[in-house]
Amino acid sequence: QAAGENVILQKQDWRTYLGDGVDARPYGTPSAHEAHVIRRNVEWLTADPVSSVSFTPLHELDGIITPNGVCFERHHGGIAEIDPTAHRLMIHGLVDTPLVFTLEDLKRFPRENKVYFLECAANSGMEWRGAQLNGVQFTHGMIHNVMYTGIKLRHVLEEAGIKPNGKWLLVEGGDASAMTRSIPIEKALNDCMIAFKMNGEALRPEQGYPMRLVVPGWEGNMWIKWLRRIEVGDQPWHQREETSKYTDLMPDGRARRFSWQMDVKSVITSPSPQAPVTHGKGRTVISGLAWSGAGKISRVDVSVDGGRNWRSARIDGPSLSRSVHRFYLDIDWNGEPLYLQSRAMDEYRNVQPTKDALRAVRGVNSIYHNNGIQTWYVAKDGVTENVEVS
Ligand code: MTE
């Protein structure tokens, strides 16, 4: 509390009358004082909000779980409003018995609970050529991390019986965009899920109610929402979303074929442009998120001088494979400008590259899979900006 204020001695208005009763808010919402903690879009980015993206307010969140109401949304044909009783999941193609399931049918298979991040391949895509968007919500907010309840995809595939030449799945959404992707059978049988709950409650319509595919560690585009059809085939389909979109254009003009796994990455969420330092010098908490599509994060280093010197940050909270990890570095800020960076390493010793190192290999034609190190410049007055150092 600033010197001279005597808030503790004052009688605040809300202490003078009774509050709402227990049934006034049957489904709770955040305090009115948190009204700024919302998803936001970048209007110039897309022609129309119906095929667009809204970003997670990472600078306002802590811990590892993204609250359902602020999970970023990416959809290509608007939010499908599905009546679960009129929704079906069909499995056909190279199977012994084509099957159609209701949601209730699926809920009778053994369930599991898993925390995973979902990152859009285009996350940080606007930053390829240089620092552009002034806020971690916009540079890194195409990610969310929730606990899914659902069933292993393997259960329904085994129920239908995959024929020996069944090597690929085509998964299709029930929205107006009919989003479709090819998935290799090994991944499908290994750890993919059909989820119907997120953070304990039904999936939100934005996230694919009543059911979505969970593809741990792999790019968000493959996590088909409003899942309605799975076809088993003997080769990939090469749909639009895995050829002209969601492939990485290399410097020589050729494109990488299928880059499914999300690379090791981290970002400081506070301080950041939307969360400047307002308390002046002294005790300061630097905090951020780290994740890898390969597994767990084993280490996060933080630099306050643009990458010249590094200190290991403290990872706090659950360390789960292909979930985000929360890290902190507690410093005594001397009030001089900072060039903040974080660099993550995963359990397989994959290390997050600098943006320059990434560009040396990948060029600047790409939009997707940018996991380069982010720099925030903190000025003496605490105002923070998106910059690059080289
Ligand atoms: N599934 C369907 N049916 N339709 C879509 O438009 N968008 C994909 C994927 N699944 C999409 C979809 C993309 S590009 C991403 S990044 C993720 O969903 C976003 O998931 P979210 O909206 O839960 O953040």
Coordinates of C-alpha atoms in Angstrom, one line a residue, residues 41-43 45-54 73-79:
N41 CA -9.3 -11.1 -31.4
V42 CA -7.1 -9.0 -33.7
E43 CA -9.6 -7.5 -36.1
L45 CA -6.0 -10.5 -39.0
T46 CA -8.9 -12.2 -40.7
A47 CA -11.7 -11.0 -43.0
D48 CA -14.5 -12.2 -40.8
P49 CA -14.8 -13.4 -37.1
V50 CA -16.7 -16.5 -38.3
S51 CA -13.4 -17.9 -39.6
S52 CA -11.0 -16.5 -37.2
V53 CA -9.2 -16.8 -33.8
S54 CA -9.7 -15.3 -30.3
E73 CA -11.0 -20.3 -30.0
R74 CA -10.1 -21.1 -33.6
H75 CA -12.8 -22.1 -35.9
H76 CA -13.3 -22.0 -39.6
G77 CA -17.0 -21.9 -39.9
G78 CA -18.3 -20.4 -36.7
I79 CA -19.4 -22.1 -33.5

